[in-house]
mmCIF file of C-alpha atoms in Angstrom:
data_model
loop_
_atom_site.group_PDB
_atom_site.id
_atom_site.type_symbol
_atom_site.label_atom_id
_atom_site.label_comp_id
_atom_site.label_asym_id
_atom_site.label_seq_id
_atom_site.Cartn_x
_atom_site.Cartn_y
_atom_site.Cartn_z
ATOM 1 C CA UNK X 9 2.538 24.271 -30.440
ATOM 2 C CA UNK X 10 4.875 22.238 -32.618
ATOM 3 C CA UNK X 11 3.137 19.449 -34.143
ATOM 4 C CA UNK X 12 6.241 17.755 -36.184
ATOM 5 C CA UNK X 13 9.623 17.084 -34.638
ATOM 6 C CA UNK X 14 12.717 19.272 -36.104
ATOM 7 C CA UNK X 15 10.863 22.472 -36.790
ATOM 8 C CA UNK X 16 12.957 25.405 -37.531
ATOM 9 C CA UNK X 17 13.075 27.477 -34.180
ATOM 10 C CA UNK X 18 13.986 30.945 -36.157
ATOM 11 C CA UNK X 19 10.684 30.205 -38.557
ATOM 12 C CA UNK X 20 8.500 29.188 -35.659
ATOM 13 C CA UNK X 21 9.728 32.153 -33.485
ATOM 14 C CA UNK X 22 9.246 34.774 -36.311
ATOM 15 C CA UNK X 23 5.289 33.471 -36.303
ATOM 16 C CA UNK X 24 4.759 34.303 -32.743
ATOM 17 C CA UNK X 25 3.658 37.703 -31.678
ATOM 18 C CA UNK X 26 6.114 38.266 -28.841
ATOM 19 C CA UNK X 27 4.857 41.710 -28.032
ATOM 20 C CA UNK X 28 1.931 40.077 -26.353
ATOM 21 C CA UNK X 29 2.147 39.215 -22.604
ATOM 22 C CA UNK X 30 2.575 35.647 -21.771
ATOM 23 C CA UNK X 31 3.700 34.620 -25.345
ATOM 24 C CA UNK X 32 4.477 31.075 -24.955
ATOM 25 C CA UNK X 33 5.498 27.836 -27.126
ATOM 26 C CA UNK X 34 4.648 24.206 -26.599
ATOM 27 C CA UNK X 35 7.510 22.483 -27.748
ATOM 28 C CA UNK X 36 5.789 19.133 -28.185
ATOM 29 C CA UNK X 37 9.094 17.153 -28.997
ATOM 30 C CA UNK X 38 11.458 19.008 -26.525
ATOM 31 C CA UNK X 39 13.707 19.666 -29.683
ATOM 32 C CA UNK X 40 13.736 23.455 -30.217
ATOM 33 C CA UNK X 41 16.149 26.320 -28.692
ATOM 34 C CA UNK X 42 14.181 29.312 -28.621
ATOM 35 C CA UNK X 43 16.747 31.283 -26.258
ATOM 36 C CA UNK X 44 17.926 33.345 -29.471
ATOM 37 C CA UNK X 45 14.417 34.595 -29.772
ATOM 38 C CA UNK X 46 14.124 35.759 -26.254
ATOM 39 C CA UNK X 47 12.341 32.672 -24.717
ATOM 40 C CA UNK X 48 13.274 30.573 -21.795
ATOM 41 C CA UNK X 49 12.095 27.073 -20.633
ATOM 42 C CA UNK X 50 9.150 27.703 -18.141
ATOM 43 C CA UNK X 51 9.186 23.817 -17.480
ATOM 44 C CA UNK X 52 9.929 20.296 -19.101
ATOM 45 C CA UNK X 53 7.418 17.380 -18.866
ATOM 46 C CA UNK X 54 6.596 14.138 -20.197
ATOM 47 C CA UNK X 55 3.839 13.311 -22.579
ATOM 48 C CA UNK X 56 1.650 10.225 -20.875
ATOM 49 C CA UNK X 57 -0.695 7.908 -22.062
ATOM 50 C CA UNK X 58 -3.000 5.394 -20.394
ATOM 51 C CA UNK X 59 -5.005 2.770 -22.230
ATOM 52 C CA UNK X 60 -8.830 2.709 -22.318
ATOM 53 C CA UNK X 61 -9.662 0.861 -19.031
ATOM 54 C CA UNK X 62 -11.515 1.748 -15.815
ATOM 55 C CA UNK X 63 -9.619 3.338 -13.278
ATOM 56 C CA UNK X 64 -7.957 1.000 -10.504
ATOM 57 C CA UNK X 65 -8.748 3.167 -7.577
ATOM 58 C CA UNK X 66 -12.288 4.085 -7.138
ATOM 59 C CA UNK X 67 -13.616 7.470 -5.966
ATOM 60 C CA UNK X 68 -16.092 8.454 -3.517
ATOM 61 C CA UNK X 69 -16.796 11.540 -5.187
ATOM 62 C CA UNK X 70 -19.862 12.377 -7.444
ATOM 63 C CA UNK X 71 -18.738 14.088 -10.608
ATOM 64 C CA UNK X 72 -20.594 15.849 -13.330
ATOM 65 C CA UNK X 73 -19.852 17.868 -16.222
ATOM 66 C CA UNK X 74 -20.053 21.524 -15.952
ATOM 67 C CA UNK X 75 -22.498 22.878 -18.564
ATOM 68 C CA UNK X 76 -23.547 26.173 -17.377
ATOM 69 C CA UNK X 77 -21.664 29.216 -16.567
ATOM 70 C CA UNK X 78 -22.081 29.318 -12.754
ATOM 71 C CA UNK X 79 -20.892 25.479 -12.571
ATOM 72 C CA UNK X 80 -17.976 26.457 -14.766
ATOM 73 C CA UNK X 81 -17.307 29.589 -12.341
ATOM 74 C CA UNK X 82 -17.266 27.228 -9.434
ATOM 75 C CA UNK X 83 -14.923 24.980 -10.963
ATOM 76 C CA UNK X 84 -12.730 27.574 -12.214
ATOM 77 C CA UNK X 85 -12.477 28.947 -8.637
ATOM 78 C CA UNK X 86 -11.842 25.622 -7.157
ATOM 79 C CA UNK X 87 -9.169 24.876 -9.599
ATOM 80 C CA UNK X 88 -7.422 28.361 -9.143
ATOM 81 C CA UNK X 89 -7.692 28.063 -5.225
ATOM 82 C CA UNK X 90 -6.983 31.609 -4.860
ATOM 83 C CA UNK X 91 -4.476 32.296 -7.273
ATOM 84 C CA UNK X 92 -6.118 34.889 -9.330
ATOM 85 C CA UNK X 93 -6.495 32.957 -12.445
ATOM 86 C CA UNK X 94 -9.903 31.511 -12.507
ATOM 87 C CA UNK X 95 -10.995 33.889 -15.127
ATOM 88 C CA UNK X 96 -8.831 31.845 -17.760
ATOM 89 C CA UNK X 97 -11.827 29.500 -18.036
ATOM 90 C CA UNK X 98 -14.357 31.870 -20.041
ATOM 91 C CA UNK X 99 -18.050 30.605 -20.563
ATOM 92 C CA UNK X 100 -17.272 30.116 -24.343
ATOM 93 C CA UNK X 101 -15.428 27.033 -23.567
ATOM 94 C CA UNK X 102 -18.678 25.316 -22.964
ATOM 95 C CA UNK X 103 -19.622 25.998 -26.529
ATOM 96 C CA UNK X 104 -16.947 23.557 -27.584
ATOM 97 C CA UNK X 105 -18.637 20.083 -28.136
ATOM 98 C CA UNK X 106 -15.149 18.465 -27.602
ATOM 99 C CA UNK X 107 -14.351 19.848 -24.314
ATOM 100 C CA UNK X 108 -15.659 18.473 -20.928
ATOM 101 C CA UNK X 109 -15.091 20.251 -17.797
ATOM 102 C CA UNK X 110 -15.157 17.534 -15.133
ATOM 103 C CA UNK X 111 -16.194 18.621 -11.776
ATOM 104 C CA UNK X 112 -15.686 16.100 -8.603
ATOM 105 C CA UNK X 113 -18.275 17.290 -5.945
ATOM 106 C CA UNK X 114 -18.304 16.775 -2.126
ATOM 107 C CA UNK X 115 -21.269 15.575 -0.344
ATOM 108 C CA UNK X 116 -22.681 18.995 0.064
ATOM 109 C CA UNK X 117 -22.215 19.670 -3.839
ATOM 110 C CA UNK X 118 -19.059 21.792 -3.743
ATOM 111 C CA UNK X 119 -16.471 21.302 -6.794
ATOM 112 C CA UNK X 120 -13.542 19.716 -4.685
ATOM 113 C CA UNK X 121 -11.824 18.212 -7.738
ATOM 114 C CA UNK X 122 -11.650 17.998 -11.500
ATOM 115 C CA UNK X 123 -9.944 18.424 -15.001
ATOM 116 C CA UNK X 124 -10.587 19.226 -18.461
ATOM 117 C CA UNK X 125 -10.988 16.602 -20.952
ATOM 118 C CA UNK X 126 -10.675 17.277 -24.802
ATOM 119 C CA UNK X 127 -12.066 14.417 -26.982
ATOM 120 C CA UNK X 128 -10.824 13.606 -30.521
ATOM 121 C CA UNK X 129 -11.630 10.782 -32.772
ATOM 122 C CA UNK X 130 -8.794 8.685 -31.131
ATOM 123 C CA UNK X 131 -7.793 9.863 -27.542
ATOM 124 C CA UNK X 132 -9.160 12.013 -24.715
ATOM 125 C CA UNK X 133 -6.731 14.636 -23.769
ATOM 126 C CA UNK X 134 -6.727 15.580 -19.806
ATOM 127 C CA UNK X 135 -5.256 18.632 -18.341
ATOM 128 C CA UNK X 136 -5.814 21.037 -15.465
ATOM 129 C CA UNK X 137 -6.132 18.307 -12.995
ATOM 130 C CA UNK X 138 -6.604 19.240 -9.355
ATOM 131 C CA UNK X 139 -8.397 18.396 -6.089
ATOM 132 C CA UNK X 140 -8.441 20.919 -3.074
ATOM 133 C CA UNK X 141 -7.438 17.885 -0.601
ATOM 134 C CA UNK X 142 -5.194 15.186 -1.282
ATOM 135 C CA UNK X 143 -3.814 16.658 -4.374
ATOM 136 C CA UNK X 144 -3.806 15.046 -7.816
ATOM 137 C CA UNK X 145 -3.712 11.608 -5.947
ATOM 138 C CA UNK X 146 -7.179 12.528 -4.789
ATOM 139 C CA UNK X 147 -8.159 14.086 -8.331
ATOM 140 C CA UNK X 148 -7.285 11.097 -10.764
ATOM 141 C CA UNK X 149 -9.586 8.407 -9.415
ATOM 142 C CA UNK X 150 -12.536 10.812 -10.336
ATOM 143 C CA UNK X 151 -11.217 12.152 -13.429
ATOM 144 C CA UNK X 152 -10.378 8.602 -14.913
ATOM 145 C CA UNK X 153 -13.744 7.456 -13.506
ATOM 146 C CA UNK X 154 -15.690 10.075 -15.432
ATOM 147 C CA UNK X 155 -13.194 9.904 -18.560
ATOM 148 C CA UNK X 156 -13.961 6.139 -18.706
ATOM 149 C CA UNK X 157 -17.733 6.561 -18.149
ATOM 150 C CA UNK X 158 -18.121 9.233 -21.100
ATOM 151 C CA UNK X 159 -15.505 7.720 -23.428
ATOM 152 C CA UNK X 160 -15.054 3.769 -22.427
ATOM 153 C CA UNK X 161 -12.975 3.031 -25.652
ATOM 154 C CA UNK X 162 -10.362 6.008 -25.823
ATOM 155 C CA UNK X 163 -7.038 6.203 -24.504
ATOM 156 C CA UNK X 164 -6.141 9.105 -22.124
ATOM 157 C CA UNK X 165 -3.199 11.310 -22.814
ATOM 158 C CA UNK X 166 -1.863 14.474 -21.535
ATOM 159 C CA UNK X 167 1.336 15.755 -20.018
ATOM 160 C CA UNK X 168 2.695 16.085 -16.379
ATOM 161 C CA UNK X 169 6.117 17.147 -14.608
ATOM 162 C CA UNK X 170 7.725 16.549 -11.287
ATOM 163 C CA UNK X 171 5.607 15.187 -8.737
ATOM 164 C CA UNK X 172 2.463 15.159 -10.731
ATOM 165 C CA UNK X 173 4.271 12.741 -13.349
ATOM 166 C CA UNK X 174 4.979 10.342 -10.464
ATOM 167 C CA UNK X 175 1.303 10.490 -9.251
ATOM 168 C CA UNK X 176 -0.202 10.010 -12.989
ATOM 169 C CA UNK X 177 2.277 6.997 -13.298
ATOM 170 C CA UNK X 178 0.829 5.576 -10.110
ATOM 171 C CA UNK X 179 -2.574 5.819 -11.747
ATOM 172 C CA UNK X 180 -1.739 3.963 -14.703
ATOM 173 C CA UNK X 181 -0.055 6.286 -17.064
ATOM 174 C CA UNK X 182 3.151 5.637 -19.115
ATOM 175 C CA UNK X 183 5.526 8.359 -19.883
ATOM 176 C CA UNK X 184 6.019 8.338 -23.698
ATOM 177 C CA UNK X 185 8.121 11.465 -24.608
ATOM 178 C CA UNK X 186 9.229 14.924 -23.675
ATOM 179 C CA UNK X 187 8.043 18.030 -24.149
ATOM 180 C CA UNK X 188 8.987 21.714 -23.087
ATOM 181 C CA UNK X 189 7.274 24.853 -22.412
ATOM 182 C CA UNK X 190 8.975 28.169 -23.460
ATOM 183 C CA UNK X 191 7.885 31.748 -22.326
ATOM 184 C CA UNK X 192 8.982 34.821 -23.939
ATOM 185 C CA UNK X 193 10.788 37.073 -21.290
#
């Protein structure tokens, strides 16, 4: 991930193990050209920001923070929805005191929506937003409700693209800058 604009593409590419499958770069300012190093743009997105405030739309889902491997596994299976990537979320994630796996639950207790919230001193980063029914429009109210309850004074940030960006804007986010994800091919 680039932390400052204008990073030297060649120097950055030389530091990446491109022999590892899935080698990628989060180009935080969308200002790199990594094609010479064998990368291609996976997608372009927008950083988003939402001031600290309660969500405009209330959620009818109960929510909780996943605190044990079984709940994390249920969350990951719901997030994955049969895609074969549920194993990306390892139990060690629960050991990180700044990471909160938010699980929106149906009346019968099944995980049907959620996100990952990562807290810093100044913001809460949100990623992996999903809902099994209704897509991100159904997920954002429960995610924003839980983030506001956990961290009422912190703004929320993340990145989205395409239709998911439009949904985030409907839920009070503002696009604040471009980014790119590069994948080594």
